[in-house]
PDB file of C-alpha atoms and ligand atoms in Angstrom:
ATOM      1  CA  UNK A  74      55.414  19.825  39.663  1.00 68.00           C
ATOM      2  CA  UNK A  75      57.238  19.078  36.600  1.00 91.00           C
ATOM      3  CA  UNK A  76      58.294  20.248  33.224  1.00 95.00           C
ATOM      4  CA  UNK A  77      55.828  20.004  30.999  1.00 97.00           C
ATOM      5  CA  UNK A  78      55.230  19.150  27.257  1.00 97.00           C
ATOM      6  CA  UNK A  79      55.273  21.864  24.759  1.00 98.00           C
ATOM      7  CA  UNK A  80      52.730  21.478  22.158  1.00 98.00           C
ATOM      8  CA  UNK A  81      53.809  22.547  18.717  1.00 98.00           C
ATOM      9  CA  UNK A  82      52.023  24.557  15.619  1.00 98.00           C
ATOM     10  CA  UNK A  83      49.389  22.437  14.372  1.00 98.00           C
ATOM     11  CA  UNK A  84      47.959  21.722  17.992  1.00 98.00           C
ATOM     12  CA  UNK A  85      44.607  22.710  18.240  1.00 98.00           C
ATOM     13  CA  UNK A  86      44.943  24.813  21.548  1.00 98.00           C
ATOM     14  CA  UNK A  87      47.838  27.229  19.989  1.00 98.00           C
ATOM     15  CA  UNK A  88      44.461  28.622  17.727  1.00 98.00           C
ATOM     16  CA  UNK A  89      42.460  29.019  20.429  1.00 98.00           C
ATOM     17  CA  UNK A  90      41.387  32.315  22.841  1.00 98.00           C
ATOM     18  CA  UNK A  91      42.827  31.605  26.383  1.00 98.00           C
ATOM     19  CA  UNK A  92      40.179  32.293  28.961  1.00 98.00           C
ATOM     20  CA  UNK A  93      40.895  34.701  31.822  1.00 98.00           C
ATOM     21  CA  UNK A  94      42.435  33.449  34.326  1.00 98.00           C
ATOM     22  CA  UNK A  95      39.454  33.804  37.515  1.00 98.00           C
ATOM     23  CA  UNK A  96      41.059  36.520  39.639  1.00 98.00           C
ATOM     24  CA  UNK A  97      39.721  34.790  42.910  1.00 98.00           C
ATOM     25  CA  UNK A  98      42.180  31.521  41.980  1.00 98.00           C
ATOM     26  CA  UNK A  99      45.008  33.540  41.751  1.00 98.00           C
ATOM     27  CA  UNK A 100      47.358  31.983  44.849  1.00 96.00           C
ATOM     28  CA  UNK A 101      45.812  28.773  45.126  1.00 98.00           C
ATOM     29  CA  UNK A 102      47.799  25.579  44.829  1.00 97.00           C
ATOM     30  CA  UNK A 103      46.618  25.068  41.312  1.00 98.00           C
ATOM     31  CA  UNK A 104      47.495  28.795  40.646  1.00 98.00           C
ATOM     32  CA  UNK A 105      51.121  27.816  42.116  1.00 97.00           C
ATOM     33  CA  UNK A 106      51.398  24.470  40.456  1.00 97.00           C
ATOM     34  CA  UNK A 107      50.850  26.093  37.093  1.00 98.00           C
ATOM     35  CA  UNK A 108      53.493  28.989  37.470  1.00 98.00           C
ATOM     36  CA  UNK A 109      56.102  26.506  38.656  1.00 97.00           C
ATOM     37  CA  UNK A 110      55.067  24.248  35.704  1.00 98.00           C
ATOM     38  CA  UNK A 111      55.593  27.033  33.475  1.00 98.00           C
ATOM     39  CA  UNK A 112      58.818  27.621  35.228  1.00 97.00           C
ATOM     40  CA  UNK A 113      60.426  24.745  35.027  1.00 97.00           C
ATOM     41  CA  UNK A 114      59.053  24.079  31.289  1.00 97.00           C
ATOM     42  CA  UNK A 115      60.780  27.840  30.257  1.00 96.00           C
ATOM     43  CA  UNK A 116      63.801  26.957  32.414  1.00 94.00           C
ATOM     44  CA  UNK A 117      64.185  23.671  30.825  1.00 95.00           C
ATOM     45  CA  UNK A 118      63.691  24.781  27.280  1.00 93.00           C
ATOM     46  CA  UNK A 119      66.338  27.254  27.597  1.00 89.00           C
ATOM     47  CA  UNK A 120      63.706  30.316  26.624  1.00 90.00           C
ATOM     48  CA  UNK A 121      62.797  33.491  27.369  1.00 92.00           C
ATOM     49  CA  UNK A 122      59.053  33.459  27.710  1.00 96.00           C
ATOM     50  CA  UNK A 123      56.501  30.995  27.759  1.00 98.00           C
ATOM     51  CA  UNK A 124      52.307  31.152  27.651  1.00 98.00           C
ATOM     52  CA  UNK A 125      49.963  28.770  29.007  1.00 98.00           C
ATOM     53  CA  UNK A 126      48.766  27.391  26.176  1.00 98.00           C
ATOM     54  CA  UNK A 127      52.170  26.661  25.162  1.00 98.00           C
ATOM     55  CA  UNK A 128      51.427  23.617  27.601  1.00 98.00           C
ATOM     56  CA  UNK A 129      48.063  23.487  26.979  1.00 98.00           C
ATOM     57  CA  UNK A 130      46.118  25.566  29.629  1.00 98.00           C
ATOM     58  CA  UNK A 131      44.068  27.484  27.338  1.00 98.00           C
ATOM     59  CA  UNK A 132      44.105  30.524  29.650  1.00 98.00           C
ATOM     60  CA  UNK A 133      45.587  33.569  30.558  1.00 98.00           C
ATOM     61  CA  UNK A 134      48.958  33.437  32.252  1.00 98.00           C
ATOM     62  CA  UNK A 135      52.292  33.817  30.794  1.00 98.00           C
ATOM     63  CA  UNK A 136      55.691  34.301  32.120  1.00 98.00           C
ATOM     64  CA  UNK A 137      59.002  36.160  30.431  1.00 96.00           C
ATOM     65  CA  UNK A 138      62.303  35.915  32.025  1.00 94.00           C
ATOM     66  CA  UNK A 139      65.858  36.441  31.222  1.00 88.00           C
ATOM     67  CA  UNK A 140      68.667  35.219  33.315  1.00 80.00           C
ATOM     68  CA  UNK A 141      71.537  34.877  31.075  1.00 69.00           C
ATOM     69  CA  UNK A 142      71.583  37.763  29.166  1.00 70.00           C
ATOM     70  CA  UNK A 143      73.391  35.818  25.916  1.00 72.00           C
ATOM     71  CA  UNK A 144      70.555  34.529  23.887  1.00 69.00           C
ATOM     72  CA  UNK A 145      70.517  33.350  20.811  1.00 67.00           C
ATOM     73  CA  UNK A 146      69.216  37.263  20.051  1.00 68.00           C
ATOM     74  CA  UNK A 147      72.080  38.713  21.123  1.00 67.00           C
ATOM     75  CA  UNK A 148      72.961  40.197  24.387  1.00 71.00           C
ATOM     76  CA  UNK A 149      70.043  41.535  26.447  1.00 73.00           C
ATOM     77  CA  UNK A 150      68.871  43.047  29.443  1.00 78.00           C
ATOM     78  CA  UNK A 151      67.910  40.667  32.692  1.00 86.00           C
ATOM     79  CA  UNK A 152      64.867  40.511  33.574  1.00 89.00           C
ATOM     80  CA  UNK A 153      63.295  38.625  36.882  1.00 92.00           C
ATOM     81  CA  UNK A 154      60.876  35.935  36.459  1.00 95.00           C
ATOM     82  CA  UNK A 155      57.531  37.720  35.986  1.00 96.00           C
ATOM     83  CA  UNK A 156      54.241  36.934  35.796  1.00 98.00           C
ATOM     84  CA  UNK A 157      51.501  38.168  33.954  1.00 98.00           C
ATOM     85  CA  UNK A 158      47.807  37.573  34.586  1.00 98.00           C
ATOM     86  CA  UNK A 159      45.055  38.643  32.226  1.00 98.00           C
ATOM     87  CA  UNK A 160      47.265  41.201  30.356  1.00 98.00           C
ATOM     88  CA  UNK A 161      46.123  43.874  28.338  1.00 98.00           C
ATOM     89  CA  UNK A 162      48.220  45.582  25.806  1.00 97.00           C
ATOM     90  CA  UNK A 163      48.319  49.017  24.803  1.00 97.00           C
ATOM     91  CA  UNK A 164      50.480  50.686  22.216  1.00 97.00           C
ATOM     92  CA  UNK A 165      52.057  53.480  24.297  1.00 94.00           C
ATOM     93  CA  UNK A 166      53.578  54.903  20.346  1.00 91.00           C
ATOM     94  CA  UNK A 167      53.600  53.327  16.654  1.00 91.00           C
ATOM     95  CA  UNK A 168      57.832  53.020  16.786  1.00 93.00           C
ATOM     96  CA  UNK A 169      57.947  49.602  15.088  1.00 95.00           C
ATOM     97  CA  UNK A 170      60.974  47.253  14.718  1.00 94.00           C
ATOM     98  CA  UNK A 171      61.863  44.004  13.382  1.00 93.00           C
ATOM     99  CA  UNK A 172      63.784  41.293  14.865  1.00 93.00           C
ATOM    100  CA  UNK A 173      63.862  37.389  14.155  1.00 93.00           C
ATOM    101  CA  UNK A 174      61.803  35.439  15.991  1.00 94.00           C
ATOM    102  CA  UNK A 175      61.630  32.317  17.697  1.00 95.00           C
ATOM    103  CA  UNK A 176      59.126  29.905  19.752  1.00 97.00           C
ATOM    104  CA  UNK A 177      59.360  27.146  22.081  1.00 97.00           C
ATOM    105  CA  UNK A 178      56.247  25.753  19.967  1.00 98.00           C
ATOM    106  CA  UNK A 179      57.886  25.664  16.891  1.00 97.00           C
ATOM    107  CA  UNK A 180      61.266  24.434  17.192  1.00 96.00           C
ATOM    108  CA  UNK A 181      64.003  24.932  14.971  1.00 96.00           C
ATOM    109  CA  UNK A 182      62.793  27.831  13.077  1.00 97.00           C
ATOM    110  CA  UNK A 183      63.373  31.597  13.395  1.00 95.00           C
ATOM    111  CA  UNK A 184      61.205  34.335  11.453  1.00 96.00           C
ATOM    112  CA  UNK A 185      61.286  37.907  10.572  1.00 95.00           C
ATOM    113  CA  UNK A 186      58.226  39.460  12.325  1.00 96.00           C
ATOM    114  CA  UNK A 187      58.131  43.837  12.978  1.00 96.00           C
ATOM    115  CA  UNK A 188      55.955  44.968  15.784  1.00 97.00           C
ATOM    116  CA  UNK A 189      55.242  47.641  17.764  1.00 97.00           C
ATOM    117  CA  UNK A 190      59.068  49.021  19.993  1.00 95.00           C
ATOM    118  CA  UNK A 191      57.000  50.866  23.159  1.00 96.00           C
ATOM    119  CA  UNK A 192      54.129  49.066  24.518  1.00 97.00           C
ATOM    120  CA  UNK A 193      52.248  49.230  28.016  1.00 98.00           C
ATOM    121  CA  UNK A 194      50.990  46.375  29.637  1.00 98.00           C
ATOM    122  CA  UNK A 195      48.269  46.170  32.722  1.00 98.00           C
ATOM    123  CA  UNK A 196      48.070  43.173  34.423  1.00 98.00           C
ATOM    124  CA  UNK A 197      47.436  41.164  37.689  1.00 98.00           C
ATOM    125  CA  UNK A 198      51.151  39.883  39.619  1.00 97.00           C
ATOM    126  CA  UNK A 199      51.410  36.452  40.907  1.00 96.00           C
ATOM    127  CA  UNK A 200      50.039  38.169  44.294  1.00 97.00           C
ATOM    128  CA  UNK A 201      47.116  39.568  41.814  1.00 97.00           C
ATOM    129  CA  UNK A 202      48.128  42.929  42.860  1.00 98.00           C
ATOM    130  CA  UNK A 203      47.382  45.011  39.596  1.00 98.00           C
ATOM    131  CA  UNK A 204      50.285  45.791  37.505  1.00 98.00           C
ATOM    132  CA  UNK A 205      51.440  48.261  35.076  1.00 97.00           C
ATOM    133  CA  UNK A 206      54.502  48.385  33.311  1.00 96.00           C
ATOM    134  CA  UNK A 207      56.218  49.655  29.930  1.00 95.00           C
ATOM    135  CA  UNK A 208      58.393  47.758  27.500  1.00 94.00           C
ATOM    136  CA  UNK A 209      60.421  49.595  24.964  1.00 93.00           C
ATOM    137  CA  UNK A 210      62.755  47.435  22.429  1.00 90.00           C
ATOM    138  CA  UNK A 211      63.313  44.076  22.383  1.00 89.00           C
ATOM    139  CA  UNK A 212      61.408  43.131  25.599  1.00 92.00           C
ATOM    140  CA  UNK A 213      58.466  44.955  23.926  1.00 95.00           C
ATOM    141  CA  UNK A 214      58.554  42.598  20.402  1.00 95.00           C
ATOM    142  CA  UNK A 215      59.192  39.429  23.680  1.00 95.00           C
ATOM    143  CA  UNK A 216      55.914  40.507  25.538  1.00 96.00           C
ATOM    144  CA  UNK A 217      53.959  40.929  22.415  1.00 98.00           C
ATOM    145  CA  UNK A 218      54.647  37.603  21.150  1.00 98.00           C
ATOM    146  CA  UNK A 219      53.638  35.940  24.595  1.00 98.00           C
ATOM    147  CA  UNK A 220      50.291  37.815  24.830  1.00 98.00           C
ATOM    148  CA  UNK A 221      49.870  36.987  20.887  1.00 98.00           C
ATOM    149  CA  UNK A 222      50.020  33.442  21.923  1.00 98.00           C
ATOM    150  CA  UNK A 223      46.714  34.486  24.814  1.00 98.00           C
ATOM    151  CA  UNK A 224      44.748  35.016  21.728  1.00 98.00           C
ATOM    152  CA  UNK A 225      45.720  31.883  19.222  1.00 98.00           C
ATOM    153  CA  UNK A 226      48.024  34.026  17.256  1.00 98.00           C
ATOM    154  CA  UNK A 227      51.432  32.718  16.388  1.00 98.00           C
ATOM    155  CA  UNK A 228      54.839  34.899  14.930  1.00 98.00           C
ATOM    156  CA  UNK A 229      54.014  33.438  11.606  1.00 98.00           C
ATOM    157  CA  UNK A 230      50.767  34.917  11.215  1.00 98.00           C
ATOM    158  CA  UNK A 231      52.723  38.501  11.461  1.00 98.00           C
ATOM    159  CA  UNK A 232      55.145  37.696   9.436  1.00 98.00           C
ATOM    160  CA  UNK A 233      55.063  39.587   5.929  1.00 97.00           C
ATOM    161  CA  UNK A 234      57.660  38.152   3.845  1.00 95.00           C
ATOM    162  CA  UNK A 235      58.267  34.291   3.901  1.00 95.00           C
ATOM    163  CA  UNK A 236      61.589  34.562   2.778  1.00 94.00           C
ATOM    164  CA  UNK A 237      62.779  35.999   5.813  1.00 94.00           C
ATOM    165  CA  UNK A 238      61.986  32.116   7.630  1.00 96.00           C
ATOM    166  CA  UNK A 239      65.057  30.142   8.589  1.00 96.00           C
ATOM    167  CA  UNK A 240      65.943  26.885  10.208  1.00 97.00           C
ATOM    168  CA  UNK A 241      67.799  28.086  13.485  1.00 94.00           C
ATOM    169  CA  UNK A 242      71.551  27.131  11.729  1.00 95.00           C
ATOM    170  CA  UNK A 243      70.679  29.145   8.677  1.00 94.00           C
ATOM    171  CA  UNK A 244      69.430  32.307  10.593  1.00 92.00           C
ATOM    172  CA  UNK A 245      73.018  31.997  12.604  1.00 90.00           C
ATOM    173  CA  UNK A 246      74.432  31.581   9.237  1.00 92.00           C
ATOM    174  CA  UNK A 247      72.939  33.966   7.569  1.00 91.00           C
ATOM    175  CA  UNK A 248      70.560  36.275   8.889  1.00 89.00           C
ATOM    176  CA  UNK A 249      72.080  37.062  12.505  1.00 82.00           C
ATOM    177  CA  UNK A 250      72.331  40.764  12.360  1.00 75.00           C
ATOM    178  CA  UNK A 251      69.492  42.061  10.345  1.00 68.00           C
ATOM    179  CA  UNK A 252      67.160  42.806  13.072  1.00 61.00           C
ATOM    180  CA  UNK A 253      66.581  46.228  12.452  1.00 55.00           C
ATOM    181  CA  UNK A 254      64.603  49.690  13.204  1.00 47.00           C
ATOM    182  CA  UNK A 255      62.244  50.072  10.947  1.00 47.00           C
ATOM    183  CA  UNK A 256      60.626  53.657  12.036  1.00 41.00           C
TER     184      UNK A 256
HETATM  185 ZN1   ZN B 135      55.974  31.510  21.151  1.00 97.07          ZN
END
C-alpha cells in the first residue's frame, strides 16, 4: 500500500462516470488496499477529501476527513475518516452558499463555486452497512465536490464567474474571507 499519484484536470478519467463499486467486493483485500491507498494519498496531500478517480479507479468510493481543523478554509469541524460507497445525494433544502474551492487534482488554484448548504447522503460504510447521513455548511459544499468528482464533474464546471479563480497565494491575498451565504 502506498500513496498514490494524483492525476490532474486534463486526465481523461477525471471526465469519466465512476462505476459502482460491486457491493459483494466491499471488504476484500482489494477493497482494503484501495481505502488505505486513498488514505495515505489524502493524508499525504494534506486534504480533506479525496475520490477514486482522483487516482484513477474510475469507480465509486471516496473518502472526506478532517483531522486538523485549520485548513486553508478556515477553522472547521473534525470529522473521522469516512467512507463512502456508491453515494447518492439528495438535496434535503435549496439553502445555497459559496465558498472557494480547491482540489488535490488541480493544484495551486482555488475557485468560487455556490452549492447547495443541507444535503443528505445514502451510502454503503467500509463494512457496507447502509448509511445515511446529513451535511449542513461547509461539509455539505466538501461532500458535494467529492461525489461531483463520481460523475466526471470538476469545481470549475460550477463555477459561474471566472474572475473569482485564483492561484492559491492570490486567494490568501486577496480573496480569503468572501465565502459567503448566498440564500
Ligand atoms: Zn477535487
Amino acid at each position: 500500500m502506498a500513496v498514490q499519484t494524483v492525476i490532474r484536470m486534463g486526465h481523461p478519467t477525471l471526465r469519466l462516470i465512476a462505476k459502482p463499486y460491486p457491493v459483494d467486493d466491499i471488504g476484500s483485500s482489494a477493497f482494503l488496499r484501495l481505502i488505505q491507498n486513498m488514505r495515505e494519498t489524502l493524508h499525504a496531500q494534506g486534504g480533506i477529501g479525496l475520490a477514486a478517480p482522483q487516482i484513477d479507479v474510475s469507480t465509486q468510493v471516496a473518502v472526506i476527513e478532517i483531522e486538523n481543523t485549520s485548513t486553508r478554509y478556515g477553522e472547521l469541524d473534525q470529522i473521522p475518516f469516512s467512507v463512502f460507497v456508491n453515494p447518492v445525494i439528495s438535496v434535503a433544502d435549496g439553502k445555497i452558499a459559496g465558498y472557494w474551492e480547491g482540489c488535490l487534482s488541480i493544484p495551486g488554484l482555488m475557485g468560487y463555486v455556490e452549492r447547495y448548504q443541507h444535503v443528505q447522503i445514502d451510502y454503503l460504510d467500509e463494512a457496507g452497512t447502509a448509511q445515511s447521513v446529513e451535511y449542513q455548511g461547509f461539509i455539505a459544499t466538501v461532500i458535494q465536490h467529492e461525489l461531483d468528482h463520481l460523475q466526471g464533474k470538476l469545481y470549475v464546471d460550477r463555477m459561474k464567474d471566472p474572475t473569482q479563480f485564483a492561484f492559491d497565494e492570490e486567494y490568501q491575498a486577496y480573496h480569503v474571507d468572501e465565502s459567503k451565504e448566498i440564500s
